Coordinates of N, CA, C and O in Angstrom, one line a residue:
L1 N 41.0 160.6 90.8 CA 40.9 160.9 92.2 C 40.4 159.7 92.9 O 39.5 159.0 92.4
L2 N 41.1 159.3 93.9 CA 40.7 158.1 94.7 C 40.4 158.6 96.1 O 41.1 159.2 96.7
L3 N 39.2 158.2 96.5 CA 38.8 158.5 97.9 C 38.8 157.2 98.6 O 38.3 156.2 98.2
V4 N 39.6 157.2 99.7 CA 39.8 156.0 100.5 C 39.2 156.3 101.9 O 39.6 157.2 102.5
L5 N 38.3 155.5 102.3 CA 37.7 155.6 103.6 C 38.0 154.3 104.4 O 37.5 153.2 103.9
G6 N 38.8 154.3 105.4 CA 39.1 153.0 106.1 C 38.6 153.0 107.5 O 38.8 153.9 108.3
A7 N 38.1 151.9 107.9 CA 37.7 151.6 109.2 C 38.4 150.2 109.5 O 38.1 149.3 108.9
R8 N 39.2 150.2 110.5 CA 40.0 149.0 110.8 C 40.6 148.4 109.5 O 40.6 147.2 109.3
G9 N 41.2 149.3 108.7 CA 41.9 148.8 107.5 C 41.1 148.5 106.3 O 41.7 148.2 105.3
R10 N 39.8 148.6 106.4 CA 39.0 148.3 105.2 C 38.8 149.6 104.4 O 38.8 150.7 104.9
K11 N 38.6 149.4 103.1 CA 38.5 150.6 102.2 C 37.3 150.6 101.3 O 36.9 149.5 100.9
V12 N 36.8 151.7 101.1 CA 35.7 151.9 100.1 C 36.3 152.6 98.9 O 36.7 153.8 99.1
D13 N 36.4 152.0 97.8 CA 37.0 152.7 96.6 C 36.0 153.6 95.9 O 34.9 153.1 95.5
A14 N 36.3 154.8 95.7 CA 35.5 155.8 95.0 C 36.2 156.4 93.9 O 36.1 157.6 93.7
D15 N 37.0 155.7 93.2 CA 37.8 156.2 92.1 C 36.9 156.7 91.0 O 37.4 157.4 90.0
Q16 N 35.7 156.5 91.1 CA 34.7 156.9 90.0 C 34.6 158.4 89.9 O 34.1 158.9 88.9
F17 N 35.0 159.2 90.9 CA 34.8 160.6 90.9 C 35.4 161.2 89.6 O 34.7 161.9 88.9
R18 N 36.6 160.9 89.2 CA 37.2 161.5 88.1 C 36.5 161.1 86.8 O 36.3 161.9 85.9
S19 N 36.2 159.8 86.7 CA 35.5 159.3 85.5 C 34.1 160.0 85.4 O 33.7 160.4 84.3
D20 N 33.4 160.2 86.5 CA 32.1 160.8 86.5 C 32.3 162.3 86.0 O 31.4 162.8 85.2
L21 N 33.3 162.9 86.4 CA 33.5 164.3 86.0 C 33.8 164.4 84.5 O 33.2 165.3 83.8
R22 N 34.5 163.4 83.9 CA 34.8 163.4 82.5 C 33.5 163.2 81.7 O 33.2 163.8 80.7
E23 N 32.6 162.2 82.2 CA 31.4 162.0 81.5 C 30.5 163.2 81.6 O 29.8 163.5 80.6
H24 N 30.4 163.9 82.7 CA 29.6 165.1 82.9 C 30.1 166.1 81.9 O 29.3 166.8 81.2
D25 N 31.4 166.3 81.7 CA 31.9 167.3 80.8 C 31.6 167.0 79.4 O 31.4 167.8 78.5
R26 N 31.4 165.7 79.0 CA 31.1 165.3 77.7 C 29.6 165.3 77.5 O 29.1 165.0 76.4
G27 N 28.8 165.6 78.5 CA 27.3 165.6 78.3 C 26.7 164.3 78.7 O 25.7 163.9 78.2
A28 N 27.3 163.6 79.7 CA 26.7 162.3 80.2 C 26.9 161.2 79.2 O 27.2 161.4 78.0
G29 N 26.7 160.0 79.7 CA 26.8 158.8 78.9 C 28.3 158.3 78.9 O 29.2 159.1 79.3
P30 N 28.5 157.1 78.5 CA 29.8 156.5 78.5 C 30.7 157.1 77.4 O 30.1 157.7 76.4
P31 N 32.0 157.1 77.5 CA 32.8 157.6 76.5 C 32.6 156.9 75.1 O 32.3 155.7 75.1
A32 N 32.6 157.7 74.1 CA 32.4 157.1 72.7 C 33.7 156.5 72.2 O 34.7 156.8 72.7
G33 N 33.5 155.6 71.3 CA 34.7 155.0 70.7 C 35.0 153.6 71.1 O 34.3 153.1 72.0
E34 N 36.1 153.1 70.6 CA 36.5 151.7 70.9 C 37.2 151.7 72.3 O 37.7 152.7 72.7
P35 N 37.1 150.6 73.0 CA 37.8 150.4 74.2 C 39.3 150.7 74.0 O 39.9 150.4 73.0
G36 N 39.9 151.5 75.0 CA 41.3 151.9 74.9 C 41.6 153.1 74.0 O 42.7 153.6 73.9
Q37 N 40.5 153.6 73.3 CA 40.7 154.8 72.5 C 40.9 156.0 73.5 O 40.3 156.2 74.5
T38 N 41.9 156.9 73.1 CA 42.1 158.1 73.9 C 41.1 159.2 73.6 O 40.9 159.5 72.4
H39 N 40.5 159.8 74.6 CA 39.5 160.8 74.5 C 40.2 162.2 74.7 O 41.3 162.2 75.3
E40 N 39.6 163.2 74.4 CA 40.2 164.6 74.4 C 40.7 164.9 75.8 O 41.9 165.4 75.9
R41 N 39.9 164.8 76.8 CA 40.4 165.2 78.1 C 41.6 164.3 78.6 O 42.5 164.7 79.2
E42 N 41.5 163.0 78.3 CA 42.6 162.1 78.6 C 43.8 162.5 77.8 O 44.9 162.4 78.3
R43 N 43.7 162.9 76.6 CA 44.8 163.3 75.7 C 45.4 164.6 76.4 O 46.7 164.7 76.4
E44 N 44.6 165.5 76.9 CA 45.2 166.7 77.5 C 46.1 166.3 78.7 O 47.1 166.8 78.9
Q45 N 45.5 165.4 79.6 CA 46.3 164.9 80.7 C 47.5 164.2 80.3 O 48.6 164.4 80.8
S46 N 47.4 163.3 79.3 CA 48.6 162.6 78.8 C 49.6 163.5 78.3 O 50.8 163.3 78.5
D47 N 49.3 164.6 77.5 CA 50.2 165.5 77.0 C 51.0 166.2 78.1 O 52.2 166.4 78.1
C48 N 50.3 166.5 79.2 CA 50.9 167.1 80.3 C 51.9 166.2 81.0 O 53.0 166.6 81.3
A49 N 51.5 164.9 81.1 CA 52.4 163.9 81.8 C 53.6 163.6 80.9 O 54.6 163.1 81.4
E50 N 53.5 163.8 79.6 CA 54.6 163.4 78.7 C 55.6 164.5 78.6 O 56.5 164.4 77.8
S51 N 55.4 165.6 79.3 CA 56.3 166.7 79.3 C 57.6 166.2 79.9 O 57.7 165.2 80.6
P52 N 58.7 167.0 79.7 CA 60.0 166.6 80.3 C 59.9 166.4 81.8 O 60.7 165.7 82.4
A53 N 59.0 167.0 82.5 CA 58.9 166.9 84.0 C 58.2 165.7 84.4 O 58.2 165.3 85.6
G54 N 57.5 164.9 83.5 CA 56.8 163.8 83.9 C 57.2 162.5 83.2 O 58.0 162.5 82.3
G55 N 56.6 161.4 83.5 CA 56.8 160.2 82.8 C 55.5 159.4 82.7 O 54.5 159.9 83.1
E56 N 55.5 158.2 82.2 CA 54.3 157.4 82.2 C 53.8 157.1 83.5 O 54.5 156.9 84.5
G57 N 52.4 157.2 83.6 CA 51.8 156.9 84.9 C 51.7 158.0 85.9 O 51.3 157.8 87.0
V58 N 52.2 159.2 85.6 CA 52.1 160.3 86.5 C 51.0 161.3 86.1 O 50.5 161.2 85.0
Q59 N 50.6 162.1 87.0 CA 49.5 163.0 86.8 C 49.9 164.5 86.7 O 50.8 164.9 87.4
C60 N 49.1 165.2 85.9 CA 49.3 166.6 85.8 C 47.9 167.2 85.5 O 47.3 166.8 84.6
F61 N 47.5 168.2 86.4 CA 46.2 168.8 86.2 C 46.4 170.2 85.9 O 47.1 170.9 86.6
L62 N 45.7 170.7 84.9 CA 45.8 172.1 84.5 C 44.4 172.8 84.5 O 43.4 172.2 84.3
G63 N 44.4 174.1 84.7 CA 43.3 174.9 84.6 C 42.0 174.4 85.2 O 41.9 174.1 86.4
E64 N 41.0 174.2 84.4 CA 39.6 173.8 84.8 C 39.7 172.4 85.5 O 39.0 172.2 86.6
E65 N 40.5 171.5 85.0 CA 40.6 170.2 85.7 C 41.2 170.3 87.1 O 40.7 169.7 88.0
A66 N 42.2 171.2 87.2 CA 42.8 171.4 88.6 C 41.8 172.1 89.5 O 41.7 171.7 90.7
R67 N 41.0 173.0 89.0 CA 39.9 173.7 89.8 C 38.9 172.7 90.3 O 38.4 172.7 91.4
R68 N 38.5 171.8 89.3 CA 37.5 170.7 89.7 C 38.0 169.8 90.8 O 37.3 169.5 91.7
R69 N 39.3 169.4 90.6 CA 39.9 168.5 91.6 C 39.9 169.2 93.0 O 39.5 168.6 94.0
R70 N 40.4 170.5 93.0 CA 40.4 171.2 94.3 C 39.0 171.4 94.9 O 38.8 171.4 96.1
G71 N 38.0 171.6 94.0 CA 36.6 171.7 94.5 C 36.1 170.5 95.2 O 35.5 170.5 96.2
I72 N 36.4 169.3 94.5 CA 36.0 168.0 95.1 C 36.8 167.8 96.5 O 36.1 167.5 97.4
E73 N 38.0 168.1 96.5 CA 38.8 168.0 97.7 C 38.2 168.8 98.8 O 38.0 168.4 100.0
G74 N 37.8 170.1 98.5 CA 37.2 171.0 99.5 C 35.9 170.4 100.0 O 35.6 170.5 101.3
R75 N 35.1 169.9 99.2 CA 33.8 169.3 99.6 C 34.0 168.1 100.5 O 33.3 167.9 101.5
V76 N 34.9 167.2 100.1 CA 35.2 166.0 100.9 C 35.8 166.4 102.3 O 35.4 165.9 103.3
V77 N 36.7 167.4 102.3 CA 37.3 167.8 103.6 C 36.2 168.4 104.5 O 36.2 168.1 105.7
S78 N 35.3 169.1 103.9 CA 34.2 169.7 104.8 C 33.4 168.6 105.4 O 32.9 168.7 106.5
V79 N 33.1 167.5 104.6 CA 32.4 166.3 105.2 C 33.2 165.7 106.3 O 32.7 165.4 107.4
F80 N 34.5 165.4 106.1 CA 35.4 164.8 107.1 C 35.4 165.6 108.4 O 35.2 165.1 109.5
E81 N 35.6 166.9 108.2 CA 35.7 167.8 109.4 C 34.3 167.9 110.1 O 34.2 168.1 111.3
G82 N 33.2 167.9 109.3 CA 31.9 167.9 109.9 C 31.6 166.7 110.8 O 30.8 166.8 111.7
W83 N 32.3 165.6 110.6 CA 32.2 164.4 111.4 C 33.2 164.4 112.5 O 33.3 163.4 113.2
G84 N 34.0 165.5 112.6 CA 35.0 165.6 113.7 C 36.3 164.9 113.5 O 37.1 164.6 114.4
Y85 N 36.7 164.7 112.2 CA 38.0 164.2 111.9 C 39.0 165.3 111.8 O 38.7 166.4 111.4
E86 N 40.2 165.0 112.2 CA 41.3 165.9 112.3 C 42.3 165.6 111.2 O 42.7 164.4 110.9
E87 N 42.8 166.6 110.5 CA 43.7 166.4 109.4 C 45.1 166.0 109.9 O 45.6 166.5 110.9
I88 N 45.7 165.1 109.2 CA 47.1 164.7 109.4 C 47.8 164.7 108.1 O 47.3 164.2 107.1
I89 N 49.0 165.2 108.1 CA 49.8 165.2 106.9 C 51.1 164.4 107.2 O 52.0 164.9 107.7
P90 N 51.0 163.1 106.7 CA 52.2 162.2 107.0 C 53.3 162.5 106.0 O 53.1 163.1 105.0
P91 N 54.5 162.0 106.3 CA 55.6 162.2 105.4 C 55.4 161.5 104.0 O 54.7 160.5 103.9
L92 N 56.1 162.1 103.0 CA 56.1 161.5 101.7 C 56.9 160.2 101.6 O 56.6 159.4 100.8
F93 N 57.9 160.0 102.5 CA 58.7 158.8 102.5 C 59.0 158.4 103.9 O 58.9 159.2 104.8
D94 N 59.3 157.2 104.1 CA 59.7 156.6 105.4 C 60.6 155.4 105.2 O 60.9 155.1 104.0
Y95 N 61.0 154.7 106.2 CA 61.8 153.5 106.1 C 61.0 152.5 105.3 O 59.8 152.4 105.5
A96 N 61.7 151.8 104.4 CA 61.0 150.9 103.5 C 60.2 149.8 104.2 O 59.2 149.3 103.8
D97 N 60.7 149.4 105.4 CA 60.0 148.3 106.1 C 58.6 148.7 106.6 O 57.8 147.8 106.9
V98 N 58.3 150.0 106.7 CA 57.0 150.4 107.0 C 56.0 149.9 106.0 O 54.8 149.6 106.3
F99 N 56.4 149.8 104.7 CA 55.5 149.4 103.6 C 55.8 148.0 103.1 O 55.5 147.7 102.0
A100 N 56.5 147.2 103.9 CA 57.0 145.9 103.4 C 55.9 144.8 103.4 O 56.3 143.7 103.1
G101 N 54.7 145.1 103.5 CA 53.6 144.1 103.5 C 53.5 143.4 102.1 O 54.0 143.9 101.1
E102 N 52.8 142.3 102.1 CA 52.6 141.5 100.9 C 51.9 142.3 99.8 O 52.3 142.2 98.6
A103 N 50.9 143.1 100.1 CA 50.2 143.8 99.2 C 50.9 144.9 98.5 O 50.7 145.2 97.3
L104 N 51.8 145.6 99.2 CA 52.5 146.8 98.6 C 54.0 146.7 98.4 O 54.6 147.4 97.7
G105 N 54.6 145.7 99.1 CA 56.1 145.6 99.1 C 56.7 145.6 97.7 O 57.6 146.4 97.4
S106 N 56.1 144.8 96.8 CA 56.7 144.8 95.4 C 56.3 145.9 94.5 O 56.9 146.1 93.5
R107 N 55.4 146.8 95.0 CA 55.0 147.9 94.2 C 55.5 149.2 94.8 O 55.1 150.3 94.4
T108 N 56.4 149.2 95.7 CA 57.0 150.3 96.4 C 58.3 150.8 95.7 O 59.1 150.0 95.4
Y109 N 58.3 152.1 95.5 CA 59.6 152.7 95.0 C 60.5 152.9 96.2 O 60.2 153.7 97.1
T110 N 61.7 152.3 96.1 CA 62.6 152.4 97.2 C 63.9 153.1 96.8 O 64.2 153.2 95.6
F111 N 64.6 153.7 97.7 CA 65.9 154.3 97.4 C 66.7 154.3 98.7 O 66.2 154.1 99.8
V112 N 68.0 154.5 98.5 CA 69.0 154.5 99.6 C 69.2 155.9 100.1 O 69.5 156.8 99.2
G113 N 69.0 156.2 101.4 CA 69.2 157.5 101.9 C 70.7 157.8 102.0 O 71.5 156.9 101.9
R114 N 71.1 159.1 102.2 CA 72.5 159.4 102.3 C 73.2 158.7 103.5 O 74.4 158.5 103.5
D115 N 72.4 158.3 104.5 CA 73.0 157.6 105.6 C 73.1 156.1 105.4 O 73.4 155.3 106.3
G116 N 72.6 155.6 104.2 CA 72.7 154.2 103.9 C 71.4 153.5 104.2 O 71.3 152.3 103.9
S117 N 70.4 154.1 104.8 CA 69.1 153.5 105.2 C 68.3 153.3 103.9 O 68.3 154.1 103.0
L118 N 67.5 152.2 103.9 CA 66.6 151.9 102.8 C 65.3 152.6 103.1 O 64.6 152.4 104.1
L119 N 64.9 153.6 102.2 CA 63.7 154.4 102.3 C 62.8 154.1 101.2 O 63.2 153.5 100.2
A120 N 61.5 154.5 101.3 CA 60.5 154.2 100.3 C 59.5 155.4 100.2 O 59.2 156.0 101.2
L121 N 59.1 155.7 99.0 CA 58.1 156.7 98.8 C 56.7 156.0 99.2 O 56.5 154.8 98.9
R122 N 55.9 156.8 99.8 CA 54.6 156.2 100.3 C 53.8 155.6 99.2 O 53.4 156.3 98.3
P123 N 53.4 154.3 99.3 CA 52.5 153.7 98.3 C 51.1 153.7 98.8 O 50.2 153.4 98.1
D124 N 50.9 154.1 100.0 CA 49.6 154.1 100.7 C 49.7 154.9 102.0 O 50.8 155.2 102.4
F125 N 48.6 155.4 102.5 CA 48.7 156.1 103.8 C 48.5 155.3 105.0 O 48.9 155.6 106.1
T126 N 47.8 154.2 104.9 CA 47.4 153.4 106.1 C 48.6 152.9 106.9 O 48.5 153.1 108.2
S127 N 49.6 152.4 106.3 CA 50.8 152.0 107.1 C 51.4 153.1 107.9 O 51.8 153.0 109.0
L128 N 51.5 154.3 107.2 CA 52.1 155.5 107.9 C 51.2 155.9 109.1 O 51.7 156.2 110.2
L129 N 49.9 155.9 108.9 CA 49.0 156.4 110.0 C 49.1 155.4 111.1 O 49.0 155.8 112.3
A130 N 49.2 154.1 110.8 CA 49.3 153.1 111.9 C 50.6 153.4 112.7 O 50.5 153.3 114.0
K131 N 51.7 153.6 112.0 CA 52.9 153.9 112.7 C 52.8 155.2 113.6 O 53.2 155.2 114.7
I132 N 52.2 156.2 113.0 CA 52.1 157.5 113.8 C 51.2 157.3 114.9 O 51.4 157.8 116.0
A133 N 50.0 156.6 114.7 CA 49.1 156.4 115.8 C 49.7 155.6 117.0 O 49.5 155.9 118.1
A134 N 50.5 154.6 116.6 CA 51.2 153.8 117.7 C 52.3 154.5 118.4 O 52.6 154.1 119.5
G135 N 52.8 155.5 117.7 CA 53.9 156.3 118.3 C 53.5 157.6 118.9 O 53.1 157.7 120.0
R136 N 53.5 158.6 118.0 CA 53.2 160.0 118.4 C 51.9 160.2 119.0 O 51.7 161.1 119.9
L137 N 50.9 159.4 118.6 CA 49.5 159.6 119.1 C 49.0 158.6 120.1 O 47.8 158.5 120.4
A138 N 49.9 157.8 120.6 CA 49.6 156.7 121.5 C 48.9 157.2 122.7 O 48.1 156.4 123.3
D139 N 49.2 158.4 123.2 CA 48.6 158.8 124.5 C 47.2 159.5 124.3 O 46.5 159.8 125.3
R140 N 46.7 159.6 123.0 CA 45.4 160.2 122.8 C 44.3 159.2 123.1 O 44.5 158.0 122.8
P141 N 43.2 159.6 123.6 CA 42.1 158.7 123.9 C 41.5 158.2 122.6 O 41.4 159.0 121.6
A142 N 41.0 157.0 122.6 CA 40.3 156.4 121.4 C 38.9 156.9 121.5 O 38.3 157.2 122.6
P143 N 38.2 157.0 120.4 CA 38.8 156.7 119.0 C 39.5 157.9 118.5 O 39.2 159.0 118.7
L144 N 40.5 157.6 117.6 CA 41.2 158.6 116.9 C 40.5 158.8 115.6 O 40.2 157.8 114.9
R145 N 40.2 160.0 115.2 CA 39.5 160.2 113.9 C 40.5 161.1 113.1 O 40.6 162.3 113.4
L146 N 41.1 160.6 112.1 CA 42.1 161.3 111.3 C 41.7 161.2 109.8 O 41.2 160.2 109.3
Y147 N 42.0 162.3 109.1 CA 41.8 162.3 107.6 C 43.1 162.8 107.0 O 43.9 163.5 107.6
Y148 N 43.3 162.4 105.7 CA 44.5 162.7 105.0 C 44.2 162.9 103.5 O 43.2 162.5 103.0
S149 N 45.1 163.6 102.8 CA 45.0 163.7 101.4 C 46.4 163.9 100.8 O 47.2 164.5 101.5
G150 N 46.6 163.4 99.6 CA 47.9 163.6 99.0 C 48.2 162.5 98.0 O 47.4 161.6 97.8
E151 N 49.3 162.7 97.4 CA 49.8 161.7 96.4 C 50.4 160.5 97.0 O 51.1 160.6 98.0
V152 N 50.2 159.3 96.4 CA 50.9 158.1 96.7 C 51.5 157.6 95.4 O 51.0 157.9 94.3
L153 N 52.6 156.9 95.5 CA 53.4 156.5 94.4 C 53.6 155.0 94.5 O 54.2 154.5 95.5
R154 N 53.2 154.2 93.5 CA 53.4 152.8 93.5 C 53.7 152.3 92.1 O 53.1 152.8 91.1
Y155 N 54.5 151.3 92.0 CA 54.9 150.8 90.7 C 53.7 150.0 90.1 O 53.1 149.2 90.8
E156 N 53.3 150.4 88.9 CA 52.2 149.7 88.2 C 52.8 149.3 86.9 O 53.2 150.2 86.1
P157 N 52.7 148.1 86.5 CA 53.2 147.7 85.1 C 52.5 148.5 84.1 O 51.3 148.8 84.2
P158 N 53.2 148.9 83.0 CA 52.5 149.7 82.0 C 51.3 149.0 81.4 O 51.3 147.8 81.0
K159 N 50.1 149.6 81.5 CA 48.9 149.1 81.0 C 47.9 150.3 80.9 O 48.0 151.2 81.7
A160 N 47.0 150.2 80.0 CA 46.1 151.3 79.8 C 45.3 151.6 81.0 O 44.8 150.7 81.7
G161 N 45.3 152.9 81.4 CA 44.5 153.3 82.6 C 45.2 153.1 83.9 O 44.7 153.5 85.0
R162 N 46.4 152.5 84.0 CA 47.1 152.3 85.2 C 48.0 153.5 85.5 O 48.7 154.0 84.7
Q163 N 47.9 154.0 86.7 CA 48.7 155.1 87.1 C 49.7 154.7 88.2 O 49.4 153.9 89.1
S164 N 50.9 155.3 88.2 CA 51.9 155.1 89.3 C 51.7 156.1 90.3 O 52.1 155.9 91.5
E165 N 51.2 157.3 90.0 CA 51.0 158.4 90.9 C 49.5 158.5 91.1 O 48.7 158.7 90.1
L166 N 49.0 158.4 92.3 CA 47.6 158.4 92.6 C 47.3 159.4 93.7 O 48.1 159.6 94.6
F167 N 46.2 160.1 93.6 CA 45.8 161.0 94.7 C 44.8 160.3 95.5 O 43.9 159.7 95.0
Q168 N 45.1 160.3 96.8 CA 44.1 159.7 97.8 C 43.7 160.7 98.8 O 44.4 161.5 99.3
M169 N 42.4 160.6 99.1 CA 41.8 161.2 100.3 C 41.2 160.1 101.1 O 40.5 159.2 100.5
G170 N 41.3 160.2 102.4 CA 40.7 159.1 103.2 C 40.7 159.5 104.6 O 41.2 160.5 105.0
L171 N 40.2 158.5 105.4 CA 40.1 158.7 106.8 C 40.4 157.4 107.5 O 40.2 156.3 106.9
E172 N 40.8 157.5 108.7 CA 41.0 156.4 109.6 C 40.2 156.6 110.9 O 40.4 157.7 111.5
H173 N 39.5 155.7 111.3 CA 38.8 155.7 112.6 C 39.4 154.6 113.4 O 39.2 153.4 113.2
L174 N 40.3 155.0 114.4 CA 41.1 154.0 115.1 C 40.6 153.9 116.5 O 40.6 154.9 117.3
G175 N 40.3 152.7 117.0 CA 39.8 152.5 118.3 C 38.3 152.6 118.5 O 37.6 153.0 117.5
G176 N 37.9 152.4 119.7 CA 36.4 152.5 119.9 C 35.7 151.2 119.4 O 36.3 150.2 119.1
D177 N 34.4 151.3 119.4 CA 33.5 150.2 119.0 C 33.7 149.9 117.5 O 33.4 150.8 116.7
P178 N 34.1 148.7 117.1 CA 34.3 148.4 115.6 C 33.0 148.6 114.8 O 33.0 149.1 113.7
A179 N 31.9 148.1 115.3 CA 30.6 148.3 114.5 C 30.2 149.7 114.3 O 29.8 150.1 113.2
A180 N 30.4 150.5 115.4 CA 30.1 152.0 115.2 C 31.1 152.6 114.3 O 30.7 153.5 113.5
A181 N 32.4 152.2 114.3 CA 33.4 152.8 113.4 C 33.0 152.4 111.9 O 33.1 153.3 111.0
D182 N 32.6 151.2 111.7 CA 32.2 150.8 110.3 C 31.0 151.5 109.9 O 30.9 152.0 108.7
A183 N 30.0 151.7 110.7 CA 28.7 152.4 110.4 C 29.1 153.9 110.1 O 28.6 154.4 109.1
E184 N 29.9 154.5 110.9 CA 30.3 155.9 110.7 C 31.0 156.0 109.3 O 30.8 157.0 108.6
T185 N 32.0 155.1 109.1 CA 32.7 155.2 107.8 C 31.8 155.1 106.6 O 32.0 155.8 105.6
V186 N 30.9 154.2 106.6 CA 30.0 154.0 105.5 C 29.1 155.2 105.3 O 28.9 155.7 104.2
A187 N 28.6 155.8 106.4 CA 27.8 157.0 106.4 C 28.6 158.2 105.8 O 28.1 159.0 105.0
I188 N 29.9 158.3 106.1 CA 30.7 159.4 105.6 C 31.0 159.2 104.1 O 30.9 160.1 103.3
A189 N 31.2 157.9 103.7 CA 31.4 157.6 102.3 C 30.2 158.0 101.5 O 30.3 158.6 100.4
A190 N 29.0 157.6 102.0 CA 27.8 158.0 101.3 C 27.6 159.5 101.2 O 27.2 160.0 100.1
E191 N 27.9 160.2 102.3 CA 27.8 161.7 102.2 C 28.8 162.3 101.2 O 28.5 163.2 100.5
C192 N 30.0 161.7 101.2 CA 31.0 162.2 100.2 C 30.6 162.0 98.8 O 30.9 162.8 97.9
L193 N 29.9 160.9 98.5 CA 29.5 160.6 97.2 C 28.2 161.2 96.8 O 27.8 161.1 95.6
D194 N 27.5 161.8 97.7 CA 26.2 162.4 97.5 C 26.3 163.6 96.6 O 27.1 164.4 96.7

């Protein structure tokens, strides 16, 4: 689980949620064994991802693990909404040039649409939200407070622990006083991790 909180494009990485849940399930402490050794819960997820419906680097959550993920999502959403953020559900894909930046361009899954246009699966939410804010939401008064959640897909070279499919939850505070936006984002991140 990746929690992304952005103020003016900055992010606070909280990928630790999932790891902490695994450690808690094992009774605290770091995973036993050699680095790179597969542990039971990881093996369960790996078996799920190796089914005919999945491939390397994709995620599949079953039973208790799925319930824990939904529980975390619910708690984080309640924090976001408690701070006055509005949910936005952006599209799963858009024109490839929306994601053509240096950081994500080479890691983006692209495909040709039926009309011949070059499209891409979202590798991140920030680019899409910027496009939507500049277009559809341009008439709304600043600051815009938006939150999102969902899967993003990006090419990651095969390597232990690297995923091509990631779940992200995050928020964007667009416009208004930059220092206040930064302070608010940090306070929300702290509350989510509490």
